[in-house]
PDB file of C-alpha atoms in Angstrom:
ATOM      1  CA  UNK A   1     -21.527 -28.558 -62.774  1.00  0.00           C
ATOM      2  CA  UNK A   2     -17.540 -27.723 -62.138  1.00  0.00           C
ATOM      3  CA  UNK A   3     -18.027 -28.043 -58.615  1.00  0.00           C
ATOM      4  CA  UNK A   4     -18.753 -31.874 -59.639  1.00  0.00           C
ATOM      5  CA  UNK A   5     -16.555 -32.348 -62.106  1.00  0.00           C
ATOM      6  CA  UNK A   6     -13.413 -30.826 -60.556  1.00  0.00           C
ATOM      7  CA  UNK A   7     -14.342 -33.668 -57.494  1.00  0.00           C
ATOM      8  CA  UNK A   8     -14.450 -36.228 -59.924  1.00  0.00           C
ATOM      9  CA  UNK A   9     -11.633 -35.254 -61.660  1.00  0.00           C
ATOM     10  CA  UNK A  10      -9.577 -35.130 -58.263  1.00  0.00           C
ATOM     11  CA  UNK A  11     -10.775 -38.506 -57.129  1.00  0.00           C
ATOM     12  CA  UNK A  12      -9.344 -40.379 -60.257  1.00  0.00           C
ATOM     13  CA  UNK A  13      -6.128 -38.114 -59.674  1.00  0.00           C
ATOM     14  CA  UNK A  14      -5.369 -38.049 -56.312  1.00  0.00           C
ATOM     15  CA  UNK A  15      -7.972 -40.994 -54.554  1.00  0.00           C
ATOM     16  CA  UNK A  16      -7.141 -43.599 -52.394  1.00  0.00           C
ATOM     17  CA  UNK A  17      -7.917 -47.299 -52.830  1.00  0.00           C
ATOM     18  CA  UNK A  18     -10.289 -48.310 -49.755  1.00  0.00           C
ATOM     19  CA  UNK A  19     -11.309 -51.466 -49.380  1.00  0.00           C
ATOM     20  CA  UNK A  20     -15.571 -51.383 -48.828  1.00  0.00           C
ATOM     21  CA  UNK A  21     -16.491 -54.210 -46.207  1.00  0.00           C
ATOM     22  CA  UNK A  22     -20.581 -53.171 -46.252  1.00  0.00           C
ATOM     23  CA  UNK A  23     -20.076 -53.628 -50.066  1.00  0.00           C
ATOM     24  CA  UNK A  24     -17.260 -55.927 -51.070  1.00  0.00           C
ATOM     25  CA  UNK A  25     -16.258 -53.222 -53.223  1.00  0.00           C
ATOM     26  CA  UNK A  26     -13.105 -51.056 -53.204  1.00  0.00           C
ATOM     27  CA  UNK A  27     -13.334 -47.365 -53.857  1.00  0.00           C
ATOM     28  CA  UNK A  28     -10.867 -44.522 -54.747  1.00  0.00           C
ATOM     29  CA  UNK A  29     -11.234 -42.007 -51.391  1.00  0.00           C
ATOM     30  CA  UNK A  30     -10.320 -38.694 -50.531  1.00  0.00           C
ATOM     31  CA  UNK A  31     -11.690 -36.760 -48.537  1.00  0.00           C
ATOM     32  CA  UNK A  32     -12.995 -33.883 -47.190  1.00  0.00           C
ATOM     33  CA  UNK A  33     -15.350 -32.806 -50.180  1.00  0.00           C
ATOM     34  CA  UNK A  34     -16.950 -28.402 -50.286  1.00  0.00           C
ATOM     35  CA  UNK A  35     -19.462 -27.475 -52.956  1.00  0.00           C
ATOM     36  CA  UNK A  36     -21.012 -23.820 -52.762  1.00  0.00           C
ATOM     37  CA  UNK A  37     -24.730 -24.060 -54.429  1.00  0.00           C
ATOM     38  CA  UNK A  38     -26.354 -20.231 -55.610  1.00  0.00           C
ATOM     39  CA  UNK A  39     -29.662 -21.168 -54.471  1.00  0.00           C
ATOM     40  CA  UNK A  40     -30.717 -16.958 -54.617  1.00  0.00           C
ATOM     41  CA  UNK A  41     -29.856 -16.573 -58.098  1.00  0.00           C
ATOM     42  CA  UNK A  42     -31.007 -20.112 -58.142  1.00  0.00           C
ATOM     43  CA  UNK A  43     -28.100 -21.522 -60.151  1.00  0.00           C
ATOM     44  CA  UNK A  44     -29.525 -25.228 -59.951  1.00  0.00           C
ATOM     45  CA  UNK A  45     -26.804 -27.604 -59.468  1.00  0.00           C
ATOM     46  CA  UNK A  46     -28.389 -30.255 -61.358  1.00  0.00           C
ATOM     47  CA  UNK A  47     -25.760 -32.579 -63.667  1.00  0.00           C
ATOM     48  CA  UNK A  48     -25.764 -32.211 -66.584  1.00  0.00           C
ATOM     49  CA  UNK A  49     -23.107 -34.100 -68.351  1.00  0.00           C
ATOM     50  CA  UNK A  50     -25.317 -37.310 -68.002  1.00  0.00           C
ATOM     51  CA  UNK A  51     -29.253 -37.007 -68.193  1.00  0.00           C
ATOM     52  CA  UNK A  52     -30.568 -36.934 -64.261  1.00  0.00           C
ATOM     53  CA  UNK A  53     -33.816 -37.727 -63.257  1.00  0.00           C
ATOM     54  CA  UNK A  54     -34.449 -34.527 -60.136  1.00  0.00           C
ATOM     55  CA  UNK A  55     -38.113 -35.175 -59.536  1.00  0.00           C
ATOM     56  CA  UNK A  56     -36.508 -38.642 -57.836  1.00  0.00           C
ATOM     57  CA  UNK A  57     -34.024 -36.928 -55.304  1.00  0.00           C
ATOM     58  CA  UNK A  58     -36.881 -34.214 -54.531  1.00  0.00           C
ATOM     59  CA  UNK A  59     -39.504 -36.980 -53.656  1.00  0.00           C
ATOM     60  CA  UNK A  60     -36.926 -38.127 -50.999  1.00  0.00           C
ATOM     61  CA  UNK A  61     -36.047 -35.589 -48.961  1.00  0.00           C
ATOM     62  CA  UNK A  62     -39.693 -34.656 -49.249  1.00  0.00           C
ATOM     63  CA  UNK A  63     -40.450 -38.437 -47.971  1.00  0.00           C
ATOM     64  CA  UNK A  64     -38.671 -37.137 -45.353  1.00  0.00           C
ATOM     65  CA  UNK A  65     -39.915 -34.323 -44.534  1.00  0.00           C
ATOM     66  CA  UNK A  66     -43.032 -36.342 -44.122  1.00  0.00           C
ATOM     67  CA  UNK A  67     -41.236 -38.892 -42.097  1.00  0.00           C
ATOM     68  CA  UNK A  68     -41.710 -41.894 -43.861  1.00  0.00           C
ATOM     69  CA  UNK A  69     -39.984 -44.930 -42.940  1.00  0.00           C
ATOM     70  CA  UNK A  70     -41.724 -47.588 -46.114  1.00  0.00           C
ATOM     71  CA  UNK A  71     -40.473 -47.756 -49.425  1.00  0.00           C
ATOM     72  CA  UNK A  72     -43.707 -48.335 -50.637  1.00  0.00           C
ATOM     73  CA  UNK A  73     -44.569 -44.672 -49.235  1.00  0.00           C
ATOM     74  CA  UNK A  74     -41.285 -43.351 -51.152  1.00  0.00           C
ATOM     75  CA  UNK A  75     -42.191 -44.721 -54.370  1.00  0.00           C
ATOM     76  CA  UNK A  76     -45.754 -43.337 -54.473  1.00  0.00           C
ATOM     77  CA  UNK A  77     -43.834 -39.940 -54.269  1.00  0.00           C
ATOM     78  CA  UNK A  78     -42.517 -40.981 -57.200  1.00  0.00           C
ATOM     79  CA  UNK A  79     -38.598 -42.277 -56.256  1.00  0.00           C
ATOM     80  CA  UNK A  80     -37.490 -46.071 -55.645  1.00  0.00           C
ATOM     81  CA  UNK A  81     -34.663 -44.870 -53.735  1.00  0.00           C
ATOM     82  CA  UNK A  82     -34.965 -47.062 -50.369  1.00  0.00           C
ATOM     83  CA  UNK A  83     -36.549 -49.990 -52.667  1.00  0.00           C
ATOM     84  CA  UNK A  84     -32.950 -51.978 -52.403  1.00  0.00           C
ATOM     85  CA  UNK A  85     -31.958 -50.764 -48.822  1.00  0.00           C
ATOM     86  CA  UNK A  86     -35.044 -51.873 -47.331  1.00  0.00           C
ATOM     87  CA  UNK A  87     -35.643 -55.249 -48.879  1.00  0.00           C
ATOM     88  CA  UNK A  88     -32.366 -56.411 -50.710  1.00  0.00           C
ATOM     89  CA  UNK A  89     -29.694 -55.627 -47.764  1.00  0.00           C
ATOM     90  CA  UNK A  90     -29.253 -59.471 -46.221  1.00  0.00           C
ATOM     91  CA  UNK A  91     -28.611 -57.783 -42.600  1.00  0.00           C
ATOM     92  CA  UNK A  92     -31.477 -55.850 -42.720  1.00  0.00           C
ATOM     93  CA  UNK A  93     -33.165 -58.998 -44.155  1.00  0.00           C
ATOM     94  CA  UNK A  94     -32.034 -61.085 -41.018  1.00  0.00           C
ATOM     95  CA  UNK A  95     -32.717 -57.943 -38.543  1.00  0.00           C
ATOM     96  CA  UNK A  96     -35.428 -58.213 -35.177  1.00  0.00           C
ATOM     97  CA  UNK A  97     -36.622 -55.245 -35.924  1.00  0.00           C
ATOM     98  CA  UNK A  98     -37.888 -55.135 -39.472  1.00  0.00           C
ATOM     99  CA  UNK A  99     -41.305 -55.049 -39.641  1.00  0.00           C
ATOM    100  CA  UNK A 100     -42.548 -56.933 -42.991  1.00  0.00           C
ATOM    101  CA  UNK A 101     -41.538 -55.601 -46.913  1.00  0.00           C
ATOM    102  CA  UNK A 102     -40.370 -52.156 -47.533  1.00  0.00           C
ATOM    103  CA  UNK A 103     -39.880 -50.977 -44.192  1.00  0.00           C
ATOM    104  CA  UNK A 104     -37.013 -49.601 -43.579  1.00  0.00           C
ATOM    105  CA  UNK A 105     -36.560 -48.415 -39.953  1.00  0.00           C
ATOM    106  CA  UNK A 106     -36.013 -45.839 -37.672  1.00  0.00           C
ATOM    107  CA  UNK A 107     -34.246 -44.201 -40.751  1.00  0.00           C
ATOM    108  CA  UNK A 108     -33.675 -40.499 -41.884  1.00  0.00           C
ATOM    109  CA  UNK A 109     -37.094 -38.519 -41.843  1.00  0.00           C
ATOM    110  CA  UNK A 110     -38.499 -41.118 -38.109  1.00  0.00           C
ATOM    111  CA  UNK A 111     -35.564 -39.324 -36.934  1.00  0.00           C
ATOM    112  CA  UNK A 112     -35.662 -36.324 -37.945  1.00  0.00           C
ATOM    113  CA  UNK A 113     -39.805 -35.561 -37.636  1.00  0.00           C
ATOM    114  CA  UNK A 114     -39.915 -38.467 -34.331  1.00  0.00           C
ATOM    115  CA  UNK A 115     -36.887 -38.625 -32.526  1.00  0.00           C
ATOM    116  CA  UNK A 116     -36.900 -40.616 -29.432  1.00  0.00           C
ATOM    117  CA  UNK A 117     -36.520 -38.615 -25.971  1.00  0.00           C
ATOM    118  CA  UNK A 118     -35.627 -40.817 -23.049  1.00  0.00           C
ATOM    119  CA  UNK A 119     -38.726 -40.107 -21.137  1.00  0.00           C
ATOM    120  CA  UNK A 120     -40.505 -42.541 -23.836  1.00  0.00           C
ATOM    121  CA  UNK A 121     -42.133 -39.152 -25.494  1.00  0.00           C
ATOM    122  CA  UNK A 122     -41.001 -37.584 -29.120  1.00  0.00           C
ATOM    123  CA  UNK A 123     -38.940 -35.023 -30.465  1.00  0.00           C
ATOM    124  CA  UNK A 124     -40.097 -33.421 -33.249  1.00  0.00           C
ATOM    125  CA  UNK A 125     -36.573 -30.934 -34.929  1.00  0.00           C
ATOM    126  CA  UNK A 126     -38.088 -29.882 -38.391  1.00  0.00           C
ATOM    127  CA  UNK A 127     -41.025 -28.551 -36.393  1.00  0.00           C
ATOM    128  CA  UNK A 128     -39.158 -26.929 -33.751  1.00  0.00           C
ATOM    129  CA  UNK A 129     -36.440 -26.009 -37.104  1.00  0.00           C
ATOM    130  CA  UNK A 130     -40.010 -24.163 -39.183  1.00  0.00           C
ATOM    131  CA  UNK A 131     -41.585 -22.138 -36.035  1.00  0.00           C
ATOM    132  CA  UNK A 132     -38.286 -20.620 -34.966  1.00  0.00           C
ATOM    133  CA  UNK A 133     -37.227 -19.935 -38.752  1.00  0.00           C
ATOM    134  CA  UNK A 134     -41.259 -18.445 -39.415  1.00  0.00           C
ATOM    135  CA  UNK A 135     -40.724 -15.968 -36.011  1.00  0.00           C
ATOM    136  CA  UNK A 136     -36.891 -14.833 -37.895  1.00  0.00           C
ATOM    137  CA  UNK A 137     -35.548 -16.845 -34.890  1.00  0.00           C
ATOM    138  CA  UNK A 138     -31.870 -18.009 -34.992  1.00  0.00           C
ATOM    139  CA  UNK A 139     -30.936 -19.507 -31.864  1.00  0.00           C
ATOM    140  CA  UNK A 140     -28.078 -20.637 -33.457  1.00  0.00           C
ATOM    141  CA  UNK A 141     -29.294 -24.581 -33.539  1.00  0.00           C
ATOM    142  CA  UNK A 142     -31.543 -24.493 -35.469  1.00  0.00           C
ATOM    143  CA  UNK A 143     -30.141 -28.364 -37.048  1.00  0.00           C
ATOM    144  CA  UNK A 144     -32.051 -31.334 -37.859  1.00  0.00           C
ATOM    145  CA  UNK A 145     -30.244 -34.222 -37.442  1.00  0.00           C
ATOM    146  CA  UNK A 146     -30.742 -38.058 -38.466  1.00  0.00           C
ATOM    147  CA  UNK A 147     -28.055 -38.904 -36.619  1.00  0.00           C
ATOM    148  CA  UNK A 148     -28.695 -41.452 -34.133  1.00  0.00           C
ATOM    149  CA  UNK A 149     -25.675 -43.796 -33.293  1.00  0.00           C
ATOM    150  CA  UNK A 150     -28.278 -44.970 -30.424  1.00  0.00           C
ATOM    151  CA  UNK A 151     -30.308 -46.591 -32.891  1.00  0.00           C
ATOM    152  CA  UNK A 152     -28.853 -47.445 -36.002  1.00  0.00           C
ATOM    153  CA  UNK A 153     -29.309 -51.222 -35.349  1.00  0.00           C
ATOM    154  CA  UNK A 154     -33.201 -50.250 -35.591  1.00  0.00           C
ATOM    155  CA  UNK A 155     -33.263 -48.875 -39.691  1.00  0.00           C
ATOM    156  CA  UNK A 156     -31.416 -50.196 -42.857  1.00  0.00           C
ATOM    157  CA  UNK A 157     -28.980 -48.035 -43.355  1.00  0.00           C
ATOM    158  CA  UNK A 158     -26.898 -45.867 -41.219  1.00  0.00           C
ATOM    159  CA  UNK A 159     -27.569 -41.888 -42.656  1.00  0.00           C
ATOM    160  CA  UNK A 160     -24.980 -40.740 -45.217  1.00  0.00           C
ATOM    161  CA  UNK A 161     -26.219 -36.646 -45.279  1.00  0.00           C
ATOM    162  CA  UNK A 162     -27.037 -36.679 -41.478  1.00  0.00           C
ATOM    163  CA  UNK A 163     -27.044 -32.758 -40.608  1.00  0.00           C
ATOM    164  CA  UNK A 164     -28.856 -30.179 -41.742  1.00  0.00           C
ATOM    165  CA  UNK A 165     -27.929 -26.212 -39.593  1.00  0.00           C
ATOM    166  CA  UNK A 166     -30.275 -22.953 -41.347  1.00  0.00           C
ATOM    167  CA  UNK A 167     -28.904 -19.798 -40.084  1.00  0.00           C
ATOM    168  CA  UNK A 168     -30.671 -16.663 -39.963  1.00  0.00           C
ATOM    169  CA  UNK A 169     -29.687 -13.012 -41.157  1.00  0.00           C
ATOM    170  CA  UNK A 170     -31.837 -11.356 -41.317  1.00  0.00           C
ATOM    171  CA  UNK A 171     -34.568 -12.556 -44.140  1.00  0.00           C
ATOM    172  CA  UNK A 172     -31.789 -14.199 -46.207  1.00  0.00           C
ATOM    173  CA  UNK A 173     -31.569 -18.461 -44.513  1.00  0.00           C
ATOM    174  CA  UNK A 174     -28.867 -20.129 -45.487  1.00  0.00           C
ATOM    175  CA  UNK A 175     -27.988 -23.708 -45.293  1.00  0.00           C
ATOM    176  CA  UNK A 176     -25.231 -26.082 -44.340  1.00  0.00           C
ATOM    177  CA  UNK A 177     -25.453 -30.064 -44.963  1.00  0.00           C
ATOM    178  CA  UNK A 178     -23.130 -32.082 -43.618  1.00  0.00           C
ATOM    179  CA  UNK A 179     -22.496 -35.463 -45.367  1.00  0.00           C
ATOM    180  CA  UNK A 180     -20.238 -38.108 -43.539  1.00  0.00           C
ATOM    181  CA  UNK A 181     -19.992 -40.179 -46.991  1.00  0.00           C
ATOM    182  CA  UNK A 182     -20.532 -40.266 -50.263  1.00  0.00           C
ATOM    183  CA  UNK A 183     -20.944 -42.239 -53.470  1.00  0.00           C
ATOM    184  CA  UNK A 184     -19.811 -39.354 -55.968  1.00  0.00           C
ATOM    185  CA  UNK A 185     -21.597 -41.009 -59.418  1.00  0.00           C
ATOM    186  CA  UNK A 186     -25.344 -41.705 -57.634  1.00  0.00           C
ATOM    187  CA  UNK A 187     -24.967 -40.141 -54.239  1.00  0.00           C
ATOM    188  CA  UNK A 188     -23.886 -37.038 -55.573  1.00  0.00           C
ATOM    189  CA  UNK A 189     -25.980 -36.409 -58.209  1.00  0.00           C
ATOM    190  CA  UNK A 190     -28.645 -36.470 -55.840  1.00  0.00           C
ATOM    191  CA  UNK A 191     -27.553 -35.226 -52.707  1.00  0.00           C
ATOM    192  CA  UNK A 192     -26.205 -31.831 -54.130  1.00  0.00           C
ATOM    193  CA  UNK A 193     -30.393 -31.063 -55.108  1.00  0.00           C
ATOM    194  CA  UNK A 194     -31.512 -32.445 -51.812  1.00  0.00           C
ATOM    195  CA  UNK A 195     -29.625 -29.279 -50.334  1.00  0.00           C
ATOM    196  CA  UNK A 196     -30.026 -27.134 -52.501  1.00  0.00           C
ATOM    197  CA  UNK A 197     -34.059 -27.913 -52.459  1.00  0.00           C
ATOM    198  CA  UNK A 198     -33.941 -27.954 -48.584  1.00  0.00           C
ATOM    199  CA  UNK A 199     -32.957 -24.180 -48.327  1.00  0.00           C
ATOM    200  CA  UNK A 200     -35.122 -23.273 -51.189  1.00  0.00           C
ATOM    201  CA  UNK A 201     -38.388 -24.625 -49.871  1.00  0.00           C
ATOM    202  CA  UNK A 202     -37.519 -24.291 -46.192  1.00  0.00           C
ATOM    203  CA  UNK A 203     -36.939 -20.593 -46.332  1.00  0.00           C
ATOM    204  CA  UNK A 204     -39.695 -20.868 -49.024  1.00  0.00           C
ATOM    205  CA  UNK A 205     -42.923 -21.647 -45.924  1.00  0.00           C
ATOM    206  CA  UNK A 206     -40.864 -19.731 -43.373  1.00  0.00           C
ATOM    207  CA  UNK A 207     -40.618 -16.162 -45.479  1.00  0.00           C
ATOM    208  CA  UNK A 208     -36.996 -15.767 -45.580  1.00  0.00           C
ATOM    209  CA  UNK A 209     -34.831 -15.260 -48.991  1.00  0.00           C
ATOM    210  CA  UNK A 210     -32.883 -18.075 -49.723  1.00  0.00           C
ATOM    211  CA  UNK A 211     -29.035 -17.219 -48.999  1.00  0.00           C
ATOM    212  CA  UNK A 212     -26.224 -20.101 -50.484  1.00  0.00           C
ATOM    213  CA  UNK A 213     -26.339 -23.662 -49.041  1.00  0.00           C
ATOM    214  CA  UNK A 214     -22.822 -25.557 -48.532  1.00  0.00           C
ATOM    215  CA  UNK A 215     -22.466 -29.207 -48.239  1.00  0.00           C
ATOM    216  CA  UNK A 216     -19.734 -30.925 -46.840  1.00  0.00           C
ATOM    217  CA  UNK A 217     -18.446 -34.489 -47.790  1.00  0.00           C
ATOM    218  CA  UNK A 218     -16.364 -36.085 -45.189  1.00  0.00           C
ATOM    219  CA  UNK A 219     -15.658 -39.448 -47.551  1.00  0.00           C
ATOM    220  CA  UNK A 220     -15.607 -38.593 -51.825  1.00  0.00           C
ATOM    221  CA  UNK A 221     -15.712 -41.588 -53.199  1.00  0.00           C
ATOM    222  CA  UNK A 222     -16.142 -43.520 -56.805  1.00  0.00           C
ATOM    223  CA  UNK A 223     -16.129 -47.386 -56.708  1.00  0.00           C
ATOM    224  CA  UNK A 224     -14.174 -49.604 -58.666  1.00  0.00           C
ATOM    225  CA  UNK A 225     -16.974 -50.962 -61.072  1.00  0.00           C
ATOM    226  CA  UNK A 226     -18.108 -46.824 -61.425  1.00  0.00           C
ATOM    227  CA  UNK A 227     -14.309 -45.781 -62.726  1.00  0.00           C
ATOM    228  CA  UNK A 228     -14.475 -46.469 -65.991  1.00  0.00           C
ATOM    229  CA  UNK A 229     -17.515 -44.868 -67.277  1.00  0.00           C
ATOM    230  CA  UNK A 230     -16.631 -41.800 -65.053  1.00  0.00           C
ATOM    231  CA  UNK A 231     -13.288 -41.359 -67.018  1.00  0.00           C
ATOM    232  CA  UNK A 232     -13.971 -42.316 -69.868  1.00  0.00           C
ATOM    233  CA  UNK A 233     -17.231 -41.031 -70.551  1.00  0.00           C
ATOM    234  CA  UNK A 234     -18.503 -38.699 -68.233  1.00  0.00           C
ATOM    235  CA  UNK A 235     -15.664 -36.558 -67.723  1.00  0.00           C
ATOM    236  CA  UNK A 236     -15.054 -35.889 -70.993  1.00  0.00           C
ATOM    237  CA  UNK A 237     -18.327 -34.648 -72.366  1.00  0.00           C
ATOM    238  CA  UNK A 238     -19.287 -30.508 -72.022  1.00  0.00           C
ATOM    239  CA  UNK A 239     -21.344 -29.329 -69.617  1.00  0.00           C
ATOM    240  CA  UNK A 240     -24.589 -27.179 -70.538  1.00  0.00           C
ATOM    241  CA  UNK A 241     -26.413 -24.319 -68.315  1.00  0.00           C
ATOM    242  CA  UNK A 242     -27.029 -24.504 -64.975  1.00  0.00           C
ATOM    243  CA  UNK A 243     -31.057 -25.286 -65.218  1.00  0.00           C
ATOM    244  CA  UNK A 244     -33.612 -23.991 -63.401  1.00  0.00           C
ATOM    245  CA  UNK A 245     -36.151 -25.162 -60.170  1.00  0.00           C
ATOM    246  CA  UNK A 246     -39.285 -24.122 -59.683  1.00  0.00           C
ATOM    247  CA  UNK A 247     -40.951 -24.164 -56.866  1.00  0.00           C
ATOM    248  CA  UNK A 248     -45.449 -23.608 -56.734  1.00  0.00           C
ATOM    249  CA  UNK A 249     -45.807 -19.953 -54.828  1.00  0.00           C
ATOM    250  CA  UNK A 250     -49.024 -21.732 -53.096  1.00  0.00           C
ATOM    251  CA  UNK A 251     -46.307 -24.313 -51.093  1.00  0.00           C
ATOM    252  CA  UNK A 252     -46.508 -21.709 -47.964  1.00  0.00           C
ATOM    253  CA  UNK A 253     -46.525 -24.414 -44.838  1.00  0.00           C
ATOM    254  CA  UNK A 254     -45.137 -27.505 -43.295  1.00  0.00           C
ATOM    255  CA  UNK A 255     -47.994 -28.910 -43.388  1.00  0.00           C
ATOM    256  CA  UNK A 256     -48.699 -28.322 -46.980  1.00  0.00           C
ATOM    257  CA  UNK A 257     -45.853 -30.338 -47.243  1.00  0.00           C
ATOM    258  CA  UNK A 258     -47.095 -33.035 -45.076  1.00  0.00           C
ATOM    259  CA  UNK A 259     -50.703 -33.018 -47.811  1.00  0.00           C
ATOM    260  CA  UNK A 260     -51.112 -32.051 -50.611  1.00  0.00           C
ATOM    261  CA  UNK A 261     -47.792 -31.675 -52.363  1.00  0.00           C
ATOM    262  CA  UNK A 262     -46.420 -33.729 -55.046  1.00  0.00           C
ATOM    263  CA  UNK A 263     -44.023 -34.123 -58.177  1.00  0.00           C
ATOM    264  CA  UNK A 264     -46.790 -31.354 -60.636  1.00  0.00           C
ATOM    265  CA  UNK A 265     -46.127 -28.818 -57.723  1.00  0.00           C
ATOM    266  CA  UNK A 266     -41.953 -28.865 -58.742  1.00  0.00           C
ATOM    267  CA  UNK A 267     -40.055 -27.877 -62.616  1.00  0.00           C
ATOM    268  CA  UNK A 268     -37.606 -27.540 -63.871  1.00  0.00           C
ATOM    269  CA  UNK A 269     -36.602 -25.223 -66.983  1.00  0.00           C
ATOM    270  CA  UNK A 270     -33.497 -24.517 -69.178  1.00  0.00           C
ATOM    271  CA  UNK A 271     -32.198 -27.795 -68.856  1.00  0.00           C
ATOM    272  CA  UNK A 272     -29.938 -29.701 -71.113  1.00  0.00           C
ATOM    273  CA  UNK A 273     -28.121 -32.812 -71.137  1.00  0.00           C
ATOM    274  CA  UNK A 274     -26.262 -35.646 -72.392  1.00  0.00           C
ATOM    275  CA  UNK A 275     -26.873 -39.049 -72.796  1.00  0.00           C
ATOM    276  CA  UNK A 276     -28.176 -41.098 -69.390  1.00  0.00           C
ATOM    277  CA  UNK A 277     -25.241 -42.970 -67.691  1.00  0.00           C
ATOM    278  CA  UNK A 278     -25.723 -46.762 -66.051  1.00  0.00           C
ATOM    279  CA  UNK A 279     -23.955 -46.602 -63.063  1.00  0.00           C
ATOM    280  CA  UNK A 280     -23.813 -49.607 -60.707  1.00  0.00           C
ATOM    281  CA  UNK A 281     -25.625 -49.027 -57.617  1.00  0.00           C
ATOM    282  CA  UNK A 282     -23.175 -50.713 -54.245  1.00  0.00           C
ATOM    283  CA  UNK A 283     -26.375 -52.305 -51.610  1.00  0.00           C
TER     284      UNK A 283
END
């Protein structure tokens, strides 16, 4: 929690104004932020200075694990995070690759589970990674990336948190996640949950212990219409202690995650929080 609040204060104190062409809004921006999450001791990085809807964040990454490309599938899991980008982004609505209502195109999980190879076949990055880690193998390339510049035009949004590198030392698994761009009041709240969860769940299904998760952000920013709420409301609140995330121990394989797992298989305990803050979302 302290890392998050320190980054928010750094943005206010040191950030430079940048005009964002996609949204038409200005952002206070800093370059390079590094956060570390203690997954080994289950210090779940859930924001406490406002109510955070953690289930939606986990549902989103579960959808990525399943390779979903449709906002309706994400809604069925319990998150509406893709509704706007799939249906309200005018550039995407005009894109000939869009298949219809709720279609997201070739973004995130599609790239992770079905990367197109030059010969027309596909590569399942996640399957390779899980198979190796389950056998205690780390070839220094246990990487899943959603960043495919050759297919940006075939999706509604370039990936923000784009690459995840897993590292195995003995039976302890670590994760380094890379993010090119981060809306700190809204996106980081979700992204840090997802980095933590991704390490925790991959460690569980590969039979390893979870260690530390390292979250590297290149461009961290606050939009101009979010600044007042962050400066005058959230940063004036006193944070509570970190809660804990509990995962159903019956989840043992990638196939479990692909088939029967729901949000009922996850629980958070010890979560104290302040009142919600409705930050504006930039499409």
